[in-house]
Coordinates of C-alpha atoms in Angstrom, one line a residue:
Chain D
X1 CA -40.2 17.1 -8.6
X2 CA -40.8 13.6 -7.4
X3 CA -38.8 12.3 -10.4
X4 CA -35.8 14.5 -9.5
X5 CA -35.8 13.2 -5.9
X6 CA -36.1 9.6 -7.1
X7 CA -33.3 10.2 -9.6
X8 CA -31.0 11.7 -7.0
X9 CA -31.7 8.9 -4.6
X10 CA -30.7 6.4 -7.3
X11 CA -27.6 8.3 -8.0
X12 CA -26.8 8.5 -4.4
X13 CA -27.2 4.8 -4.0
X14 CA -25.1 4.1 -7.0
X15 CA -22.3 6.4 -5.6
X16 CA -22.3 4.5 -2.4
X17 CA -21.9 1.2 -4.2
X18 CA -19.1 2.6 -6.4
X19 CA -17.2 3.9 -3.4
X20 CA -17.6 0.6 -1.6
X21 CA -16.3 -1.4 -4.5
X22 CA -13.4 1.1 -4.8
X23 CA -12.4 0.5 -1.2
X24 CA -12.5 -3.2 -1.6
X25 CA -10.1 -2.9 -4.5
X26 CA -7.4 -1.1 -2.6
X27 CA -5.0 -3.9 -2.4
X28 CA -5.6 -5.7 -5.7
X29 CA -4.7 -2.7 -7.8
X30 CA -6.0 -2.9 -11.2
X31 CA -5.1 0.5 -12.5
X32 CA -5.5 0.7 -16.2
X33 CA -2.1 0.8 -18.0
X34 CA -0.2 -0.8 -15.2
X35 CA -0.1 -4.5 -15.7
X36 CA 3.2 -5.0 -13.9
X37 CA 1.9 -5.1 -10.4
X38 CA -0.1 -8.3 -10.0
X39 CA -1.3 -9.5 -6.7
X40 CA -2.7 -13.1 -6.5
X41 CA -5.6 -13.7 -4.1
X42 CA -3.5 -15.7 -1.7
X43 CA -1.0 -12.9 -1.4
X44 CA -3.7 -10.3 -1.2
X45 CA -5.2 -12.1 1.8
X46 CA -1.9 -12.1 3.7
X47 CA -1.3 -8.4 3.0
X48 CA -4.8 -7.5 4.1
X49 CA -4.6 -9.4 7.3
X50 CA -1.0 -8.7 8.4
X51 CA 0.4 -5.6 6.6
X52 CA -2.3 -3.3 5.3
X53 CA -3.4 -1.7 8.6
X54 CA 0.0 0.1 8.8
X55 CA 1.0 0.2 5.2
X56 CA -1.7 2.2 3.5
X57 CA -2.0 5.9 2.6
X58 CA -4.5 6.6 5.4
X59 CA -2.5 4.8 8.1
X60 CA -1.9 6.5 11.4
X61 CA 1.4 4.8 11.7
X62 CA 3.6 7.5 10.1
X63 CA 6.7 5.4 9.6
X64 CA 4.8 2.5 8.1
X65 CA 3.0 4.8 5.8
X66 CA 6.1 6.6 4.7
X67 CA 7.9 3.4 3.8
X68 CA 5.2 1.5 2.0
X69 CA 1.6 2.1 0.9
X70 CA 0.0 -1.0 -0.6
X71 CA -2.8 1.0 -2.2
X72 CA -0.3 3.1 -4.1
X73 CA 2.0 0.3 -5.4
X74 CA 0.6 0.2 -8.9
X75 CA 1.2 3.9 -9.3
X76 CA 5.0 3.6 -8.7
X77 CA 7.6 3.9 -11.4
X78 CA 9.5 0.7 -12.2
X79 CA 12.6 1.5 -10.1
X80 CA 10.5 2.4 -7.1
X81 CA 8.3 -0.6 -7.4
X82 CA 11.4 -2.9 -7.5
X83 CA 12.9 -1.1 -4.5
X84 CA 9.7 -1.6 -2.5
X85 CA 9.3 -5.3 -3.5
X86 CA 12.8 -6.1 -2.6
X87 CA 12.3 -4.4 0.8
X88 CA 9.2 -6.5 1.4
X89 CA 11.0 -9.7 0.6
X90 CA 13.9 -8.8 2.9
X91 CA 11.7 -7.6 5.7
X92 CA 9.6 -10.7 5.9
X93 CA 12.4 -13.2 5.3
X94 CA 14.6 -11.6 8.0
X95 CA 11.6 -11.4 10.4
X96 CA 11.8 -7.6 10.7
X97 CA 8.1 -7.3 9.7
X98 CA 5.6 -7.2 11.2
X99 CA 7.5 -5.4 14.0
X100 CA 8.1 -7.4 17.1
X101 CA 6.2 -4.8 19.2
X102 CA 3.1 -5.1 17.0
X103 CA 3.2 -8.9 17.3
X104 CA 3.5 -8.7 21.1
X105 CA 0.3 -6.7 21.2
X106 CA -1.5 -8.6 18.4
X107 CA -0.1 -12.1 18.2
X108 CA -2.3 -12.9 15.2
X109 CA -0.1 -10.6 13.1
X110 CA 2.8 -13.0 13.2
X111 CA 3.5 -14.4 9.7
X112 CA 3.6 -18.2 9.4
X113 CA 6.6 -19.8 7.7
X114 CA 4.2 -20.6 4.8
X115 CA 3.1 -17.0 4.5
X116 CA 6.7 -15.7 4.5
X117 CA 7.4 -18.1 1.7
X118 CA 4.4 -17.0 -0.3
X119 CA 5.2 -13.3 0.2
X120 CA 8.8 -13.5 -0.7
X121 CA 8.2 -15.8 -3.7
X122 CA 5.6 -13.3 -4.9
X123 CA 7.8 -10.3 -4.6
X124 CA 10.9 -12.0 -6.0
X125 CA 8.9 -13.4 -8.9
X126 CA 7.5 -10.0 -9.7
X127 CA 10.9 -8.4 -9.5
X128 CA 12.4 -10.8 -12.0
X129 CA 9.5 -10.3 -14.3
X130 CA 9.8 -6.5 -14.1
X131 CA 13.5 -6.2 -14.0
X132 CA 14.4 -9.1 -16.1
X133 CA 17.0 -10.2 -13.6
Chain Q
X1 CA 29.3 8.7 48.6
X2 CA 33.0 8.3 48.3
X3 CA 32.6 4.6 48.1
X4 CA 30.0 4.9 45.3
X5 CA 32.4 7.1 43.2
X6 CA 35.2 4.5 43.7
X7 CA 32.9 1.7 42.7
X8 CA 31.8 3.6 39.6
X9 CA 35.4 4.3 38.7
X10 CA 36.3 0.7 39.2
X11 CA 33.5 -0.4 36.8
X12 CA 34.7 2.2 34.3
X13 CA 38.2 0.8 34.4
X14 CA 37.1 -2.8 34.2
X15 CA 34.8 -2.3 31.2
X16 CA 37.9 -0.9 29.3
X17 CA 39.1 -4.5 29.2
X18 CA 36.0 -5.7 27.4
X19 CA 36.8 -5.7 23.6
X20 CA 34.5 -3.4 21.7
X21 CA 35.4 -4.9 18.3
X22 CA 35.1 -1.8 16.3
X23 CA 34.5 -2.7 12.7
X24 CA 37.8 -2.6 10.7
X25 CA 38.6 0.5 8.7
X26 CA 39.5 0.0 5.0
X27 CA 40.4 3.2 3.3
X28 CA 40.7 2.1 -0.4
X29 CA 37.7 0.2 -1.8
X30 CA 37.7 -0.4 -5.5
X31 CA 34.0 -1.2 -5.6
X32 CA 33.0 1.9 -3.8
X33 CA 30.2 4.0 -5.1
X34 CA 32.4 7.0 -5.7
X35 CA 35.1 4.9 -7.5
X36 CA 32.6 3.3 -9.9
X37 CA 29.8 5.7 -10.5
X38 CA 29.9 9.4 -11.3
X39 CA 28.4 11.2 -8.3
X40 CA 28.0 15.0 -8.5
X41 CA 30.5 16.8 -6.3
X42 CA 28.0 18.3 -3.9
X43 CA 26.2 15.0 -3.4
X44 CA 29.5 13.1 -3.0
X45 CA 30.6 15.7 -0.4
X46 CA 27.4 15.2 1.6
X47 CA 27.5 11.4 1.5
X48 CA 31.1 11.4 2.7
X49 CA 30.5 13.8 5.6
X50 CA 27.0 12.6 6.7
X51 CA 26.8 8.9 5.8
X52 CA 30.2 7.3 5.1
X53 CA 31.3 6.9 8.7
X54 CA 28.6 4.2 9.2
X55 CA 27.7 3.3 5.7
X56 CA 31.1 2.4 4.3
X57 CA 34.3 0.8 5.3
X58 CA 36.0 4.2 5.5
X59 CA 34.9 4.9 9.1
X60 CA 36.9 7.4 11.0
X61 CA 36.6 6.9 14.7
X62 CA 36.9 9.9 17.0
X63 CA 39.1 9.4 20.1
X64 CA 36.2 8.8 22.4
X65 CA 34.9 5.9 20.3
X66 CA 37.8 3.9 21.7
X67 CA 36.6 4.5 25.3
X68 CA 34.0 2.2 26.8
X69 CA 31.0 2.4 27.1
X70 CA 30.9 4.7 24.1
X71 CA 33.0 2.2 22.1
X72 CA 30.2 -0.4 22.5
X73 CA 27.6 2.0 21.0
X74 CA 29.9 3.1 18.2
X75 CA 30.8 -0.5 17.4
X76 CA 27.1 -1.6 17.3
X77 CA 26.0 1.4 15.2
X78 CA 28.8 1.1 12.7
X79 CA 28.3 -2.6 12.3
X80 CA 24.5 -2.1 11.8
X81 CA 25.1 0.8 9.4
X82 CA 27.4 -1.2 7.2
X83 CA 25.0 -4.2 7.3
X84 CA 22.0 -2.1 6.2
X85 CA 23.9 -0.2 3.5
X86 CA 27.6 -0.2 2.6
X87 CA 28.8 2.2 -0.1
X88 CA 32.2 0.5 -0.2
X89 CA 30.7 -2.6 -2.0
X90 CA 28.3 -0.7 -4.2
X91 CA 29.6 -2.0 -7.5
X92 CA 29.0 -5.7 -6.4
X93 CA 25.3 -5.1 -5.9
X94 CA 22.7 -6.1 -8.5
X95 CA 20.5 -3.5 -10.1
X96 CA 17.6 -4.7 -7.9
X97 CA 19.6 -4.3 -4.6
X98 CA 20.8 -0.8 -5.8
X99 CA 17.2 0.1 -6.4
X100 CA 16.2 -1.0 -2.9
X101 CA 19.0 0.9 -1.3
X102 CA 18.3 4.0 -3.3
X103 CA 14.7 3.8 -2.4
X104 CA 15.6 3.6 1.3
X105 CA 18.1 6.5 1.0
X106 CA 15.3 8.6 -0.6
X107 CA 12.8 7.8 2.2
X108 CA 15.2 8.0 5.2
X109 CA 16.9 11.2 4.2
X110 CA 13.8 13.1 3.1
X111 CA 11.9 12.1 6.2
X112 CA 14.8 13.2 8.4
X113 CA 15.4 9.7 9.8
X114 CA 19.0 9.7 8.7
X115 CA 21.6 10.7 9.7
X116 CA 20.9 9.7 13.3
X117 CA 20.5 12.6 15.7
X118 CA 23.2 11.3 18.0
X119 CA 25.6 11.3 15.1
X120 CA 24.9 14.8 13.8
X121 CA 25.1 16.1 17.4
X122 CA 28.6 14.7 17.8
X123 CA 29.9 15.4 14.3
X124 CA 29.8 19.1 13.4
X125 CA 29.0 19.7 9.7
X126 CA 27.2 16.4 9.3
X127 CA 23.7 17.8 9.8
X128 CA 21.7 18.1 6.6
X129 CA 19.6 21.1 5.7
X130 CA 16.1 20.8 4.1
X131 CA 17.7 21.7 0.8
X132 CA 20.5 19.1 1.3
X133 CA 17.9 16.4 1.9
X134 CA 16.0 17.3 -1.2
X135 CA 19.1 17.2 -3.3
X136 CA 20.2 13.8 -2.0
X137 CA 16.7 12.4 -2.4
X138 CA 16.4 13.7 -5.9
X139 CA 19.9 12.3 -6.8
X140 CA 19.0 8.8 -5.4
X141 CA 15.7 8.7 -7.2
X142 CA 17.2 9.8 -10.6
X143 CA 20.0 7.4 -10.2
X144 CA 17.6 4.5 -9.5
X145 CA 15.4 5.4 -12.4
X146 CA 18.4 5.4 -14.7
X147 CA 19.1 1.8 -13.8
X148 CA 15.9 0.7 -15.4
X149 CA 15.7 2.7 -18.5
X150 CA 13.5 0.7 -20.8

């Protein structure tokens, strides 16, 4: 009986660790079979700090969630992935994202010129790799 | 009270002299989506009725869109619409841009964001049913997928 309790306690602890590491990996998708979607650490940091709060599948921001979910990017088919990446590049370059309203409330969300460059270079680079254009 | 009415009327008359700069209408566009890609009839019909007034150069302006202040609104919305997506120049777009626009069409139409409520309210027959929305979204998604057959 004691062994069973001990065993289930161990399993429980293991489960917690697994779920924690799963949540940590939400942006840096490494879904087996999809090697197309690659997110370098530098890009991942920007996304986590400035985009992910609205653009994830559990977001309370319905519009943000509808348009883009960073935790689901690796599951997208090629044409969808390209569409999303090109939208990201455009939105950050033209200053449409993060939304002005959000920046007013949380000034830290504003992307620096350097970050905009990093994000658009990343998405454009990925697009050319995937689409061959 | 009478004075207020007179003042309002004066403002109304004066703003008629402010140019609204409605975007120019071009009826024939050889790079148009419909002219260069086969679009199923039912989809083509819906795009023409519910999207083309703002998302192409073939805008048809109702009489009141020439009257200020409505003209300012129509001018702004049409210009913005064409800037965001213009079916009249479709053939000039790269595959990547097409994929982006088709992704946006799928999302905006299936979530009911487009066409804008003020537009469907003023243009009878432009409102899309749930089924219409599903059909347009499915068409856009299939078309985008066909661009990257690998």
